[in-house]
Amino acid sequence: MFKLTLGGISAQIAAVVMALHAGNSLALLLSCLMLQGTAAALIGLAAWRLLPRRYRVPFVWTYGYLAALCFFVPVAGVLLVLGSLLLAKLFPKPEDDKDIADVGLPVFVAHLISRVTHGGGARLRAQLSNERAPVQSRMTALVAMQSMPTRTASPVLRDLLADPVDDIRLLAYGMLDNAEKVLTQKILAELPRLEEATTPEARYDINKRLADLYWELIYQNLVQGDVYRYTAEQVERYASAALDIQPDNAALWYMRGRLALSRREPDVAESHLRRAESLGFPRDRLLPPLAEACYLRRDYAGARAALAQFSSRSPLPLLRPLLRYWTS
């Protein structure tokens, strides 16, 4: 480093002396330019090596700038370069922002998109029902509904089947169809197993699983009309078959009670629900359907008495107005 600097300064002094005595001699002038180029090359290289590492790249531009400054400004350029390096060494910049650094953009991870939430259910419903909203924002809200429970999203998706925008209508249909196909494929996989089952325990397990799967189609609001009635019949069929083998399953009795209510058979529904209660089914979940059975029989006092027994301090939001009405 010292040799480069000393050699550059010596060449610079020689170039200046030669320039002062060159006169009209072309040979001396060319020699002066060669010495000036040598001085610029040596001092530029020495200055480049003294630069902080982050300033050394790219080499061609950094070194070229220093060498050009020393060449085209013979003495002042050398003094400017060496003086700047000396000042930087004597008075370094405060390192208050030492811990601050540039952070690159994160890499998009496709498998995490299912965890992204774009807003609450009410907000998404309002955005989807607003046909004047931009199509792109409605599409984003529709995609965000994939993270919502199917039972909550199904009514909204079904309403969108009549949407004037083709993309929204097709996407809503695809989401509903996909949810239904998942359950249907599971049902189709269980049916052959039921025919091959030879023990009561195996038949019980498969009948119970089929009843649960068919019930899930109803619970998630994926079936309507004749398909709903057929699905309800299958739930009743497989739940009854399972209970014939093991009659102590409270969830299946509750399921049958809910189906009886949908058929507007309050007496049958209450019988099934009471059986579920005797088998240990949670009472707070039984009180609303028991109150509904009383209501269908026009036993309004019984409905009020059933809801008055509700012990949960934080009922579901859908039940709060019902409880306020019947217990106030």
Coordinates of C-alpha atoms in Angstrom, one line a residue:
M1 CA 0.0 0.0 0.0
F2 CA 2.8 2.4 1.0
K3 CA 4.8 1.5 -2.1
L4 CA 1.8 2.2 -4.4
T5 CA 1.1 5.6 -2.8
L6 CA 4.8 6.6 -2.8
G7 CA 5.2 5.4 -6.4
G8 CA 2.1 7.3 -7.5
I9 CA 3.2 10.5 -5.7
S10 CA 6.7 10.3 -7.3
A11 CA 5.2 9.8 -10.8
Q12 CA 2.8 12.7 -10.2
I13 CA 5.7 15.0 -9.2
A14 CA 7.7 13.9 -12.2
A15 CA 4.8 14.5 -14.5
V16 CA 4.3 18.0 -13.1
V17 CA 8.0 18.9 -13.4
M18 CA 8.1 17.5 -17.0
A19 CA 5.0 19.5 -17.9
L20 CA 6.6 22.7 -16.7
H21 CA 9.7 22.1 -18.9
A22 CA 8.0 20.5 -21.9
G23 CA 7.5 23.7 -23.8
N24 CA 6.5 22.9 -27.4
S25 CA 8.1 19.5 -27.4
L26 CA 5.6 16.8 -28.3
A27 CA 7.8 14.0 -27.0
L28 CA 8.0 15.5 -23.6
L29 CA 4.3 16.2 -23.6
L30 CA 3.5 12.5 -24.4
S31 CA 6.0 11.4 -21.7
C32 CA 4.3 13.7 -19.3
L33 CA 0.9 12.1 -20.1
M34 CA 2.3 8.6 -19.6
L35 CA 3.7 9.6 -16.2
Q36 CA 0.4 11.2 -15.3
G37 CA -1.4 8.0 -16.3
T38 CA 1.0 5.9 -14.3
A39 CA 0.5 8.2 -11.3
A40 CA -3.3 8.0 -11.6
A41 CA -3.2 4.2 -11.9
L42 CA -1.0 3.8 -8.8
I43 CA -2.8 6.3 -6.6
G44 CA -6.2 5.1 -7.8
L45 CA -5.3 1.5 -6.9
A46 CA -4.0 2.6 -3.5
A47 CA -7.1 4.6 -2.8
W48 CA -9.3 1.8 -3.9
R49 CA -7.6 -0.6 -1.5
L50 CA -8.2 1.9 1.4
L51 CA -11.9 2.1 0.7
P52 CA -14.4 0.3 2.9
R53 CA -15.3 -3.1 1.6
R54 CA -18.9 -2.2 0.6
Y55 CA -17.5 0.7 -1.6
R56 CA -15.1 -1.5 -3.5
V57 CA -17.7 -3.0 -5.8
P58 CA -18.0 -2.9 -8.6
F59 CA -14.3 -2.7 -9.1
V60 CA -14.3 -1.3 -12.6
W61 CA -16.5 1.7 -11.8
T62 CA -15.0 2.4 -8.4
Y63 CA -11.3 2.1 -9.5
G64 CA -12.0 3.8 -12.8
Y65 CA -13.6 6.8 -11.1
L66 CA -10.6 7.3 -8.8
A67 CA -8.0 6.8 -11.5
A68 CA -9.9 9.2 -13.9
L69 CA -10.1 11.9 -11.1
C70 CA -6.3 11.6 -10.5
F71 CA -5.6 11.7 -14.3
F72 CA -7.7 14.6 -15.4
V73 CA -7.1 16.7 -12.3
P74 CA -3.3 16.3 -12.0
V75 CA -2.4 17.6 -8.5
A76 CA -5.8 18.6 -7.0
G77 CA -7.2 15.1 -7.8
V78 CA -4.5 13.3 -5.9
L79 CA -4.9 15.7 -3.0
L80 CA -8.7 15.3 -3.1
V81 CA -8.5 11.5 -3.1
L82 CA -5.9 11.2 -0.4
G83 CA -7.4 14.0 1.7
S84 CA -10.9 12.4 1.6
L85 CA -9.4 9.1 2.7
L86 CA -7.6 10.8 5.5
L87 CA -10.7 12.7 6.7
A88 CA -12.7 9.5 6.6
K89 CA -10.1 7.7 8.7
L90 CA -9.8 10.5 11.3
F91 CA -13.6 11.3 11.5
P92 CA -15.5 8.1 11.0
K93 CA -19.3 8.2 10.6
P94 CA -21.3 7.5 13.9
E95 CA -22.6 4.0 13.9
D96 CA -26.0 4.8 15.4
D97 CA -27.8 2.8 12.7
K98 CA -25.4 -0.2 13.0
D99 CA -28.3 -2.6 13.7
I100 CA -30.4 -1.3 10.8
A101 CA -30.1 -3.4 7.6
D102 CA -32.1 -3.9 4.4
V103 CA -34.5 -6.9 4.5
G104 CA -35.4 -8.6 1.3
L105 CA -38.9 -9.4 0.3
P106 CA -40.3 -12.6 1.8
V107 CA -40.7 -15.6 -0.5
F108 CA -44.3 -16.5 -1.3
V109 CA -45.2 -19.8 0.3
A110 CA -48.2 -21.3 -1.5
H111 CA -49.2 -23.8 1.2
L112 CA -49.8 -21.1 3.7
I113 CA -52.5 -19.4 1.7
S114 CA -55.2 -21.5 3.4
R115 CA -54.3 -19.8 6.8
V116 CA -54.8 -16.3 5.5
T117 CA -57.9 -14.6 6.7
H118 CA -59.3 -11.5 5.0
G119 CA -62.1 -10.5 7.4
G120 CA -65.0 -11.7 9.4
G121 CA -68.0 -13.5 8.1
A122 CA -70.4 -10.5 8.2
R123 CA -67.9 -8.4 6.3
L124 CA -67.4 -11.0 3.7
R125 CA -71.2 -11.5 3.2
A126 CA -71.7 -7.8 2.9
Q127 CA -69.0 -7.5 0.3
L128 CA -70.2 -10.5 -1.7
S129 CA -73.8 -9.3 -1.7
N130 CA -72.9 -5.9 -3.0
E131 CA -73.1 -6.3 -6.8
R132 CA -71.8 -2.8 -7.3
A133 CA -68.5 -3.6 -5.6
P134 CA -65.5 -4.3 -7.9
V135 CA -65.4 -7.8 -9.2
Q136 CA -61.8 -8.3 -8.1
S137 CA -62.6 -7.5 -4.5
R138 CA -65.7 -9.7 -4.5
M139 CA -63.6 -12.6 -5.9
T140 CA -61.0 -12.0 -3.1
A141 CA -63.8 -12.2 -0.5
L142 CA -65.2 -15.3 -2.1
V143 CA -61.8 -17.0 -2.0
A144 CA -61.4 -16.0 1.6
M145 CA -64.6 -17.8 2.4
Q146 CA -62.7 -21.1 1.9
S147 CA -61.3 -20.6 5.4
M148 CA -64.8 -20.3 6.9
P149 CA -66.8 -23.3 8.1
T150 CA -68.8 -24.9 5.3
R151 CA -72.0 -24.6 7.3
T152 CA -71.5 -20.8 7.5
A153 CA -70.4 -20.4 3.9
S154 CA -72.9 -22.6 2.2
P155 CA -75.9 -20.3 2.3
V156 CA -73.9 -17.4 1.0
L157 CA -72.4 -19.6 -1.8
R158 CA -75.8 -20.8 -2.7
D159 CA -77.1 -17.3 -3.1
L160 CA -74.2 -16.5 -5.3
L161 CA -75.3 -19.2 -7.8
A162 CA -77.7 -16.5 -9.2
D163 CA -75.0 -13.8 -9.4
P164 CA -74.8 -11.9 -12.7
V165 CA -71.0 -12.3 -12.8
D166 CA -70.0 -15.6 -14.4
D167 CA -66.7 -15.9 -12.6
I168 CA -68.3 -15.5 -9.2
R169 CA -71.2 -17.8 -10.0
L170 CA -68.8 -20.6 -11.3
L171 CA -66.4 -20.3 -8.4
A172 CA -69.3 -20.5 -5.9
Y173 CA -70.7 -23.6 -7.6
G174 CA -67.2 -25.2 -7.6
M175 CA -66.7 -24.6 -3.9
L176 CA -70.1 -26.1 -3.1
D177 CA -69.6 -29.0 -5.4
N178 CA -66.2 -29.7 -4.0
A179 CA -67.4 -29.8 -0.4
E180 CA -70.2 -32.1 -1.4
K181 CA -67.9 -34.4 -3.4
V182 CA -65.6 -34.8 -0.4
L183 CA -68.4 -36.2 1.7
T184 CA -69.9 -38.2 -1.1
Q185 CA -66.7 -40.0 -1.9
K186 CA -66.3 -41.0 1.8
I187 CA -69.9 -42.4 1.7
L188 CA -69.2 -44.4 -1.4
A189 CA -66.1 -45.8 0.2
E190 CA -68.0 -47.0 3.2
L191 CA -70.9 -48.7 1.4
P192 CA -68.9 -51.7 0.1
R193 CA -67.4 -52.1 3.5
L194 CA -70.9 -52.4 5.0
E195 CA -71.8 -55.3 2.7
E196 CA -68.6 -57.1 3.6
A197 CA -69.0 -56.6 7.4
T198 CA -69.6 -59.9 9.2
T199 CA -69.5 -58.9 12.9
P200 CA -72.0 -56.7 14.7
E201 CA -69.2 -54.4 15.9
A202 CA -68.1 -53.8 12.3
R203 CA -71.7 -53.2 11.1
Y204 CA -72.2 -50.8 14.0
D205 CA -69.1 -48.8 13.2
I206 CA -69.9 -48.5 9.5
N207 CA -73.6 -47.7 10.0
K208 CA -72.6 -45.0 12.5
R209 CA -70.0 -43.6 10.2
L210 CA -72.5 -43.5 7.3
A211 CA -75.1 -41.8 9.5
D212 CA -72.5 -39.2 10.5
L213 CA -71.5 -38.6 6.9
Y214 CA -75.0 -38.2 5.6
W215 CA -75.8 -36.0 8.6
E216 CA -72.8 -33.8 7.7
L217 CA -74.3 -33.2 4.3
I218 CA -77.4 -31.8 6.0
Y219 CA -75.5 -30.0 8.8
Q220 CA -73.3 -28.2 6.2
N221 CA -76.3 -27.1 4.2
L222 CA -75.1 -28.9 1.1
V223 CA -78.4 -30.5 0.2
Q224 CA -81.8 -29.1 -0.6
G225 CA -85.2 -30.2 -1.8
D226 CA -85.5 -33.9 -2.8
V227 CA -81.8 -34.5 -2.2
Y228 CA -82.3 -33.2 1.4
R229 CA -85.2 -35.6 2.0
Y230 CA -83.3 -38.5 0.6
T231 CA -80.3 -37.7 2.7
A232 CA -82.5 -37.4 5.8
E233 CA -83.9 -40.8 5.1
Q234 CA -80.4 -42.3 4.8
V235 CA -79.4 -40.7 8.1
E236 CA -82.5 -42.2 9.8
R237 CA -81.8 -45.6 8.1
Y238 CA -78.2 -45.9 9.2
A239 CA -78.6 -44.4 12.6
S240 CA -81.5 -46.8 13.3
A241 CA -79.4 -49.7 12.1
A242 CA -76.5 -48.7 14.4
L243 CA -78.8 -48.2 17.4
D244 CA -80.3 -51.6 16.8
I245 CA -76.9 -53.1 17.5
Q246 CA -75.8 -50.7 20.3
P247 CA -78.6 -48.5 21.6
D248 CA -76.5 -46.5 24.0
N249 CA -75.1 -43.9 21.5
A250 CA -76.5 -40.5 22.7
A251 CA -75.3 -38.6 19.6
L252 CA -77.3 -40.9 17.3
W253 CA -80.5 -40.4 19.3
Y254 CA -79.9 -36.7 19.2
M255 CA -79.5 -36.9 15.5
R256 CA -82.7 -38.8 15.1
G257 CA -84.5 -36.2 17.3
R258 CA -83.3 -33.4 15.1
L259 CA -84.5 -35.2 12.0
A260 CA -87.9 -35.8 13.6
L261 CA -88.2 -32.0 14.2
S262 CA -87.4 -31.4 10.5
R263 CA -90.3 -33.7 9.7
R264 CA -92.5 -31.8 12.1
E265 CA -92.9 -34.8 14.4
P266 CA -92.5 -33.2 17.9
D267 CA -93.6 -36.2 19.9
V268 CA -91.1 -38.5 18.2
A269 CA -88.4 -35.8 18.4
E270 CA -88.9 -35.3 22.2
S271 CA -88.8 -39.1 22.7
H272 CA -85.4 -39.4 20.9
L273 CA -84.0 -36.3 22.6
R274 CA -85.0 -37.5 26.1
R275 CA -83.3 -40.8 25.3
A276 CA -80.2 -38.9 24.4
E277 CA -80.4 -36.9 27.6
S278 CA -80.7 -40.1 29.6
L279 CA -77.5 -41.4 27.9
G280 CA -75.5 -38.3 29.0
F281 CA -75.9 -35.9 26.0
P282 CA -75.1 -32.3 27.0
R283 CA -78.3 -30.7 28.3
D284 CA -77.6 -27.2 27.0
R285 CA -77.5 -28.6 23.5
L286 CA -80.8 -30.5 24.0
L287 CA -82.8 -27.6 25.4
P288 CA -83.2 -25.6 22.1
P289 CA -84.6 -28.6 20.2
L290 CA -86.8 -29.6 23.1
A291 CA -88.2 -26.1 23.2
E292 CA -88.8 -26.4 19.4
A293 CA -90.7 -29.6 20.0
C294 CA -92.9 -27.9 22.5
Y295 CA -93.4 -25.0 20.2
L296 CA -94.6 -27.3 17.4
R297 CA -97.1 -28.8 19.8
R298 CA -98.2 -25.3 20.6
D299 CA -97.0 -25.9 24.2
Y300 CA -95.6 -22.4 24.6
A301 CA -95.3 -22.7 28.4
G302 CA -93.2 -25.8 27.9
A303 CA -91.0 -24.0 25.4
R304 CA -90.5 -21.1 27.9
A305 CA -89.7 -23.6 30.7
A306 CA -87.2 -25.5 28.5
L307 CA -85.3 -22.3 27.6
A308 CA -85.4 -21.1 31.2
Q309 CA -83.3 -24.1 32.2
F310 CA -80.4 -22.9 29.9
S311 CA -77.4 -22.7 32.2
S312 CA -74.7 -21.5 29.8
R313 CA -73.6 -17.9 30.6
S314 CA -72.3 -17.4 27.1
P315 CA -74.8 -19.0 24.7
L316 CA -74.3 -18.9 20.9
P317 CA -75.0 -15.6 19.3
L318 CA -78.0 -17.1 17.4
L319 CA -79.6 -18.2 20.7
R320 CA -79.2 -15.0 22.6
P321 CA -82.2 -13.2 21.0
L322 CA -84.3 -16.4 21.4
L323 CA -83.5 -16.6 25.1
R324 CA -84.2 -12.9 25.6
Y325 CA -87.6 -13.3 24.0
W326 CA -88.7 -16.4 25.8
T327 CA -87.2 -15.7 29.2
S328 CA -88.0 -11.9 29.6

